CSV table of C-alpha atoms in Angstrom, one decimal:
chain,number,residue,atom,x,y,z
V,201,UNK,CA,-67.6,77.4,59.0
V,202,UNK,CA,-69.9,74.9,60.7
V,203,UNK,CA,-69.0,73.7,64.2
V,204,UNK,CA,-66.8,70.6,64.8
V,205,UNK,CA,-69.9,68.6,66.0
V,206,UNK,CA,-71.8,69.5,62.8
V,207,UNK,CA,-68.8,68.5,60.6
V,208,UNK,CA,-68.4,65.2,62.5
V,209,UNK,CA,-72.0,64.4,61.9
V,210,UNK,CA,-71.8,65.3,58.2
V,211,UNK,CA,-68.6,63.2,57.8
V,212,UNK,CA,-70.1,60.2,59.5
V,213,UNK,CA,-73.1,60.5,57.2
V,214,UNK,CA,-70.8,60.8,54.1
V,215,UNK,CA,-72.2,64.2,53.1
V,216,UNK,CA,-69.9,65.7,50.4
V,217,UNK,CA,-70.4,69.3,51.6
V,218,UNK,CA,-69.3,68.4,55.1
V,219,UNK,CA,-66.3,66.5,53.8
V,220,UNK,CA,-65.3,69.5,51.6
V,221,UNK,CA,-65.7,71.9,54.5
V,222,UNK,CA,-63.7,69.6,56.8
V,223,UNK,CA,-60.8,69.4,54.4
V,224,UNK,CA,-60.9,73.2,54.0
V,225,UNK,CA,-60.6,73.4,57.8
V,226,UNK,CA,-57.6,71.1,58.1
V,227,UNK,CA,-55.8,72.9,55.2
V,228,UNK,CA,-56.2,76.3,56.9
V,229,UNK,CA,-53.2,77.9,58.6
V,230,UNK,CA,-55.3,80.2,60.8
V,231,UNK,CA,-54.6,79.5,64.5
V,232,UNK,CA,-58.3,79.2,65.3
V,233,UNK,CA,-58.9,76.8,62.4
V,234,UNK,CA,-55.8,74.7,63.4
V,235,UNK,CA,-57.3,74.3,66.9
V,236,UNK,CA,-60.6,73.2,65.5
V,237,UNK,CA,-58.9,70.9,63.0
V,238,UNK,CA,-57.1,69.1,65.9
V,239,UNK,CA,-60.3,68.6,67.8
V,240,UNK,CA,-62.0,67.2,64.6
V,241,UNK,CA,-59.1,64.9,63.8
V,242,UNK,CA,-58.8,63.6,67.4
V,243,UNK,CA,-62.5,62.7,67.3
V,244,UNK,CA,-62.1,60.9,63.9
V,245,UNK,CA,-59.0,59.1,65.1
V,246,UNK,CA,-60.9,57.7,68.1
V,247,UNK,CA,-63.5,56.2,65.8
V,248,UNK,CA,-61.2,54.9,63.0
V,249,UNK,CA,-60.3,51.6,64.7
V,250,UNK,CA,-59.6,48.7,62.3
V,251,UNK,CA,-61.7,50.3,59.5
V,252,UNK,CA,-58.7,52.4,58.3
V,253,UNK,CA,-56.6,49.2,57.6
V,254,UNK,CA,-59.0,48.3,54.8
V,255,UNK,CA,-58.5,51.6,53.0
V,256,UNK,CA,-56.1,51.4,50.0
V,257,UNK,CA,-53.8,54.5,49.9
V,258,UNK,CA,-52.0,55.0,46.6
V,259,UNK,CA,-49.6,57.8,45.6
V,260,UNK,CA,-49.4,58.5,41.9
V,261,UNK,CA,-46.6,60.6,40.3
V,262,UNK,CA,-45.1,61.1,36.9
V,263,UNK,CA,-43.5,63.7,34.7
V,264,UNK,CA,-45.6,66.6,33.4
V,265,UNK,CA,-47.6,65.4,30.3
V,266,UNK,CA,-47.5,61.8,31.3
V,267,UNK,CA,-51.3,61.7,31.5
V,268,UNK,CA,-51.8,61.4,35.3
V,269,UNK,CA,-55.3,63.0,35.3
V,270,UNK,CA,-56.5,60.9,32.4
V,271,UNK,CA,-55.2,57.7,34.1
V,272,UNK,CA,-56.7,58.6,37.5
V,273,UNK,CA,-60.0,59.2,35.8
V,274,UNK,CA,-59.9,55.8,34.1
V,275,UNK,CA,-58.8,54.0,37.2
V,276,UNK,CA,-61.3,55.9,39.5
V,277,UNK,CA,-64.2,55.2,37.1
V,278,UNK,CA,-63.3,51.5,37.1
V,279,UNK,CA,-63.1,51.4,40.9
V,280,UNK,CA,-66.4,53.2,41.5
V,281,UNK,CA,-68.1,50.9,38.9
V,282,UNK,CA,-66.8,47.9,41.1
V,283,UNK,CA,-68.5,49.4,44.2
V,284,UNK,CA,-65.6,51.3,45.7
V,285,UNK,CA,-65.8,54.9,47.0
V,286,UNK,CA,-62.8,56.8,45.6
V,287,UNK,CA,-61.2,59.9,47.1
V,288,UNK,CA,-58.7,61.8,44.9
V,289,UNK,CA,-56.3,64.4,46.5
V,290,UNK,CA,-54.5,66.3,43.8
V,291,UNK,CA,-51.6,68.3,45.2
V,292,UNK,CA,-51.2,71.4,43.0
V,293,UNK,CA,-48.2,73.7,42.9
V,294,UNK,CA,-48.8,77.0,44.7
V,295,UNK,CA,-47.3,80.3,43.8
V,296,UNK,CA,-44.6,81.2,46.3
V,297,UNK,CA,-45.5,84.9,45.8
V,298,UNK,CA,-49.3,84.8,45.9
V,299,UNK,CA,-50.2,81.4,47.3
V,300,UNK,CA,-52.5,80.8,44.4
V,301,UNK,CA,-52.5,77.5,42.5
V,302,UNK,CA,-53.9,76.1,39.3
V,303,UNK,CA,-56.3,73.6,40.8
V,304,UNK,CA,-57.4,72.3,37.4
V,305,UNK,CA,-57.9,68.6,38.2
V,306,UNK,CA,-61.7,68.8,38.5
V,307,UNK,CA,-61.7,70.3,34.9
V,308,UNK,CA,-59.4,67.5,33.6
V,309,UNK,CA,-61.4,64.8,35.4
V,310,UNK,CA,-64.9,65.9,34.4
V,311,UNK,CA,-66.4,62.4,34.2
V,312,UNK,CA,-65.0,61.3,37.6
V,313,UNK,CA,-65.8,64.6,39.3
V,314,UNK,CA,-69.5,64.0,38.4
V,315,UNK,CA,-69.4,60.4,39.7
V,316,UNK,CA,-71.3,60.1,43.0
V,317,UNK,CA,-68.9,57.4,44.2
V,318,UNK,CA,-65.9,59.7,43.8
V,319,UNK,CA,-64.7,62.8,45.6
V,320,UNK,CA,-61.9,65.0,44.0
V,321,UNK,CA,-60.1,67.6,46.0
V,322,UNK,CA,-57.4,69.8,44.4
V,323,UNK,CA,-55.2,70.9,47.3
V,324,UNK,CA,-52.7,73.7,47.0
V,325,UNK,CA,-49.3,72.8,48.3
V,326,UNK,CA,-48.8,76.3,49.7
V,327,UNK,CA,-45.2,76.3,48.5
V,328,UNK,CA,-43.9,74.0,51.3
V,329,UNK,CA,-43.5,70.3,51.6
V,330,UNK,CA,-44.5,70.6,55.3
V,331,UNK,CA,-47.8,72.1,54.1
V,332,UNK,CA,-48.2,69.1,51.7
V,333,UNK,CA,-47.6,66.6,54.5
V,334,UNK,CA,-49.9,68.2,57.1
V,335,UNK,CA,-52.8,69.1,54.8
V,336,UNK,CA,-52.8,65.9,52.7
V,337,UNK,CA,-52.5,63.4,55.6
V,338,UNK,CA,-55.3,65.1,57.5
V,339,UNK,CA,-57.4,65.3,54.3
V,340,UNK,CA,-56.9,61.5,53.9
V,341,UNK,CA,-58.2,61.0,57.4
V,342,UNK,CA,-61.3,62.9,56.7
V,343,UNK,CA,-62.0,61.0,53.5
V,344,UNK,CA,-61.4,57.6,55.2
V,345,UNK,CA,-63.8,58.6,58.0
V,346,UNK,CA,-66.4,59.5,55.4
V,347,UNK,CA,-66.3,56.0,54.0
V,348,UNK,CA,-63.9,56.3,51.0
V,349,UNK,CA,-62.1,53.0,50.8
V,350,UNK,CA,-59.6,54.0,48.1
V,351,UNK,CA,-57.6,57.2,48.4
V,352,UNK,CA,-55.4,58.3,45.4
V,353,UNK,CA,-52.9,61.1,46.0
V,354,UNK,CA,-51.6,62.7,42.8
V,355,UNK,CA,-48.3,64.7,43.2
V,356,UNK,CA,-47.2,67.7,41.2
V,357,UNK,CA,-44.4,65.6,39.8
V,358,UNK,CA,-41.7,67.9,40.8
V,359,UNK,CA,-38.6,66.8,42.8
V,360,UNK,CA,-38.9,66.2,46.6
V,361,UNK,CA,-42.8,66.2,46.6
V,362,UNK,CA,-42.7,62.5,45.4
V,363,UNK,CA,-40.7,61.5,48.5
V,364,UNK,CA,-43.1,63.3,50.7
V,365,UNK,CA,-46.2,61.6,49.2
V,366,UNK,CA,-44.5,58.2,49.2
V,367,UNK,CA,-44.1,58.6,53.0
V,368,UNK,CA,-47.9,58.8,53.5
V,369,UNK,CA,-49.3,56.0,51.2
V,370,UNK,CA,-49.2,52.2,51.1
V,371,UNK,CA,-48.1,52.0,47.5
V,372,UNK,CA,-46.3,54.5,45.3
V,373,UNK,CA,-47.1,54.3,41.6
V,374,UNK,CA,-44.8,56.0,39.1
V,375,UNK,CA,-46.1,56.8,35.6
V,376,UNK,CA,-43.7,57.3,32.8
V,377,UNK,CA,-43.6,57.6,29.0
V,378,UNK,CA,-41.6,55.9,26.2
V,379,UNK,CA,-38.8,57.9,24.6
V,380,UNK,CA,-38.4,60.5,27.3
V,381,UNK,CA,-35.2,59.4,29.0
V,382,UNK,CA,-37.1,58.9,32.2
V,383,UNK,CA,-35.2,55.7,32.9
V,384,UNK,CA,-32.0,57.5,33.7
V,385,UNK,CA,-33.8,60.6,35.1
V,386,UNK,CA,-35.8,58.4,37.4
V,387,UNK,CA,-32.6,56.8,38.8
V,388,UNK,CA,-31.0,60.2,39.3
V,389,UNK,CA,-33.9,61.5,41.2
V,390,UNK,CA,-34.3,58.3,43.3
V,391,UNK,CA,-37.8,57.7,41.9
V,392,UNK,CA,-37.1,54.1,41.0
V,393,UNK,CA,-35.8,53.5,44.5
V,394,UNK,CA,-39.2,54.5,46.1
V,395,UNK,CA,-41.6,53.3,43.3
V,396,UNK,CA,-43.6,50.2,44.2
V,397,UNK,CA,-45.2,49.8,40.8
V,398,UNK,CA,-44.2,51.4,37.5
V,399,UNK,CA,-46.3,51.9,34.4
V,400,UNK,CA,-45.4,53.2,30.9
V,401,UNK,CA,-48.6,55.2,30.0
V,402,UNK,CA,-50.0,56.1,26.6
V,403,UNK,CA,-49.3,52.6,25.3
V,404,UNK,CA,-51.8,52.9,22.5
V,405,UNK,CA,-51.8,52.9,18.7
V,406,UNK,CA,-48.4,53.3,17.2
V,407,UNK,CA,-46.8,53.9,20.6
V,408,UNK,CA,-47.7,50.5,22.0
V,409,UNK,CA,-44.5,48.7,20.9
V,410,UNK,CA,-42.3,51.6,22.0
V,411,UNK,CA,-44.0,51.5,25.4
V,412,UNK,CA,-43.2,47.7,25.7
V,413,UNK,CA,-39.6,48.4,24.8
V,414,UNK,CA,-39.4,51.1,27.4
V,415,UNK,CA,-41.0,48.8,30.0
V,416,UNK,CA,-38.3,46.2,29.4
V,417,UNK,CA,-35.5,48.8,29.7
V,418,UNK,CA,-37.0,50.1,33.0
V,419,UNK,CA,-37.2,46.6,34.4
V,420,UNK,CA,-33.5,46.2,33.6
V,421,UNK,CA,-32.7,49.5,35.3
V,422,UNK,CA,-34.6,48.4,38.4
V,423,UNK,CA,-32.4,45.4,38.8
V,424,UNK,CA,-29.4,47.7,39.2
V,425,UNK,CA,-31.0,49.9,42.0
V,426,UNK,CA,-33.1,47.4,44.0
V,427,UNK,CA,-31.8,44.5,46.1
V,428,UNK,CA,-32.7,40.9,45.3
V,429,UNK,CA,-34.4,40.4,48.6
V,430,UNK,CA,-36.7,43.4,48.2
V,431,UNK,CA,-40.1,43.8,46.6
V,432,UNK,CA,-39.5,43.7,42.8
V,433,UNK,CA,-41.6,46.6,41.4
V,434,UNK,CA,-43.5,45.3,38.3
V,435,UNK,CA,-43.2,47.4,35.2
V,436,UNK,CA,-46.3,47.3,33.0
V,437,UNK,CA,-47.8,49.3,30.1
V,438,UNK,CA,-51.2,50.9,30.1
V,439,UNK,CA,-53.3,53.6,28.4
V,440,UNK,CA,-55.5,55.8,30.5
V,441,UNK,CA,-57.0,57.2,27.3
V,442,UNK,CA,-58.2,53.9,25.9
V,443,UNK,CA,-58.5,52.2,29.3
V,444,UNK,CA,-56.2,49.4,28.3
V,445,UNK,CA,-54.1,47.7,31.0
V,446,UNK,CA,-55.6,49.8,33.8
V,447,UNK,CA,-57.2,46.9,35.5
V,448,UNK,CA,-54.0,44.9,35.3
V,449,UNK,CA,-52.1,47.8,36.9
V,450,UNK,CA,-54.6,48.0,39.8
V,451,UNK,CA,-54.1,44.2,40.4
V,452,UNK,CA,-50.3,45.0,40.6
V,453,UNK,CA,-51.1,47.6,43.3
V,454,UNK,CA,-53.1,45.1,45.2
V,455,UNK,CA,-50.3,42.6,44.8
V,456,UNK,CA,-47.9,45.0,46.5
V,457,UNK,CA,-50.4,45.4,49.3
V,458,UNK,CA,-50.6,41.6,49.7
V,459,UNK,CA,-46.8,41.4,49.7
V,460,UNK,CA,-46.7,43.8,52.7
V,461,UNK,CA,-49.3,41.7,54.5
V,462,UNK,CA,-51.3,43.0,57.5
V,463,UNK,CA,-48.2,43.1,59.8
V,464,UNK,CA,-46.0,44.8,57.2
V,465,UNK,CA,-48.8,47.3,56.3
V,466,UNK,CA,-49.3,48.0,60.0
V,467,UNK,CA,-45.6,48.6,60.6
V,468,UNK,CA,-45.3,50.9,57.5
V,469,UNK,CA,-48.3,53.0,58.6
V,470,UNK,CA,-47.0,53.2,62.2
V,471,UNK,CA,-43.6,54.5,60.9
V,472,UNK,CA,-45.4,57.0,58.7
V,473,UNK,CA,-47.4,58.2,61.7
V,474,UNK,CA,-44.1,58.7,63.7
V,475,UNK,CA,-42.6,60.7,60.8
V,476,UNK,CA,-45.8,62.7,60.4
V,477,UNK,CA,-45.6,63.5,64.2
V,478,UNK,CA,-42.3,65.2,63.7
V,479,UNK,CA,-43.5,66.9,60.5
V,480,UNK,CA,-46.4,68.4,62.6
V,481,UNK,CA,-43.9,69.5,65.3
V,482,UNK,CA,-41.7,71.2,62.7
V,483,UNK,CA,-44.8,72.8,61.1
V,484,UNK,CA,-46.1,74.0,64.4
V,485,UNK,CA,-42.7,75.4,65.5
V,486,UNK,CA,-42.5,77.3,62.2
V,487,UNK,CA,-46.0,78.8,62.8
V,488,UNK,CA,-45.1,79.8,66.3
V,489,UNK,CA,-41.9,81.4,65.2
V,490,UNK,CA,-43.7,83.3,62.4
V,491,UNK,CA,-46.3,84.7,64.9
V,492,UNK,CA,-44.1,85.4,67.8
V,493,UNK,CA,-44.3,89.0,69.0
V,494,UNK,CA,-40.6,88.9,70.0
V,495,UNK,CA,-39.6,87.7,66.6
V,496,UNK,CA,-41.8,90.4,64.9
V,497,UNK,CA,-40.0,93.0,67.1
V,498,UNK,CA,-36.6,92.2,65.6
V,499,UNK,CA,-37.6,90.9,62.2
V,500,UNK,CA,-37.5,94.2,60.3
V,501,UNK,CA,-34.1,95.2,61.7
V,502,UNK,CA,-32.6,91.8,61.0
V,503,UNK,CA,-34.0,91.9,57.4
V,504,UNK,CA,-32.5,95.3,56.7
V,505,UNK,CA,-29.2,94.3,58.1
V,506,UNK,CA,-29.0,91.1,56.1
V,507,UNK,CA,-30.0,92.9,52.9
V,508,UNK,CA,-27.4,95.7,53.5
V,509,UNK,CA,-24.7,93.1,54.0
V,510,UNK,CA,-24.1,94.1,57.6
V,511,UNK,CA,-25.2,90.9,59.2
V,512,UNK,CA,-24.2,87.3,58.1
V,513,UNK,CA,-27.1,84.9,57.7
V,514,UNK,CA,-25.8,82.7,60.6
V,515,UNK,CA,-25.7,85.6,63.1
V,516,UNK,CA,-29.1,86.8,61.8
V,517,UNK,CA,-30.6,83.3,62.4
V,518,UNK,CA,-29.2,83.2,65.9
V,519,UNK,CA,-30.7,86.6,66.7
V,520,UNK,CA,-34.1,85.5,65.5
V,521,UNK,CA,-33.9,82.3,67.6
V,522,UNK,CA,-32.7,84.2,70.6
V,523,UNK,CA,-35.7,86.6,70.3
V,524,UNK,CA,-38.0,83.6,70.1
V,525,UNK,CA,-36.4,81.8,73.1
V,526,UNK,CA,-36.8,85.0,75.1
């Protein structure tokens, strides 16, 4: 791994290899790497200034099979053609048992991956939402320091991860399909309450009319869950495959950004930084607990007692915390 100074120089120069190594560093859970990552990010934060305010951060989610990767490739290609530099962070589900993840987005976005104006980074979620928050927010900081002015964060599309990603971006885009029942499912999961822009994807060929009907139904559902004085999320149709409606959808994203205004955007990012601060504290405490010699000394005995049914979980937790406090 190069030194922090070498990484800083490479990031400032926009070298892809340095950006990739820096993101690997901030994703690492090794104590030595975490210390180097803090040094790197502190230096980058000192240089960020007002430049970061011009970066557009968008979270993109949707049910499996909705065509997120195809849509992101279509959108990213349009943006790079317009002169933007686009960074894509695709949060992949990690195996809880092995830590491995699929990391297939570079394969699915072959055209965008080969685009010199784009950088795609599949990031394993490591099975924890805290891991998603720490690794993804810090990877965003690296990309922005390297001159990427649009950062797209694709979620795994499973449960609470959307809430986590929505808390680190300016605009949250939810992709859905016609005839999938997502209108009701979205309300149950709270997705419609956090979405800033909604798009019914795959609105092409015979499915175009169905998509328009689904968009109208979703717009009606939104009126039931959003207040009249709030931002009214637009519901549009698009097709990532045929590149229809993608530009209009991007204009809706920029419209939400304009709605926030410089002051609103600043407040939103400040609140996100505060929440991220506590996420880092929780993550660091978990790491310290995991690596504490005192905890290791009692861990096996506590584990055996809990598995044997001799020790309730509440007492076991107290014993572990008491060992850590000691």
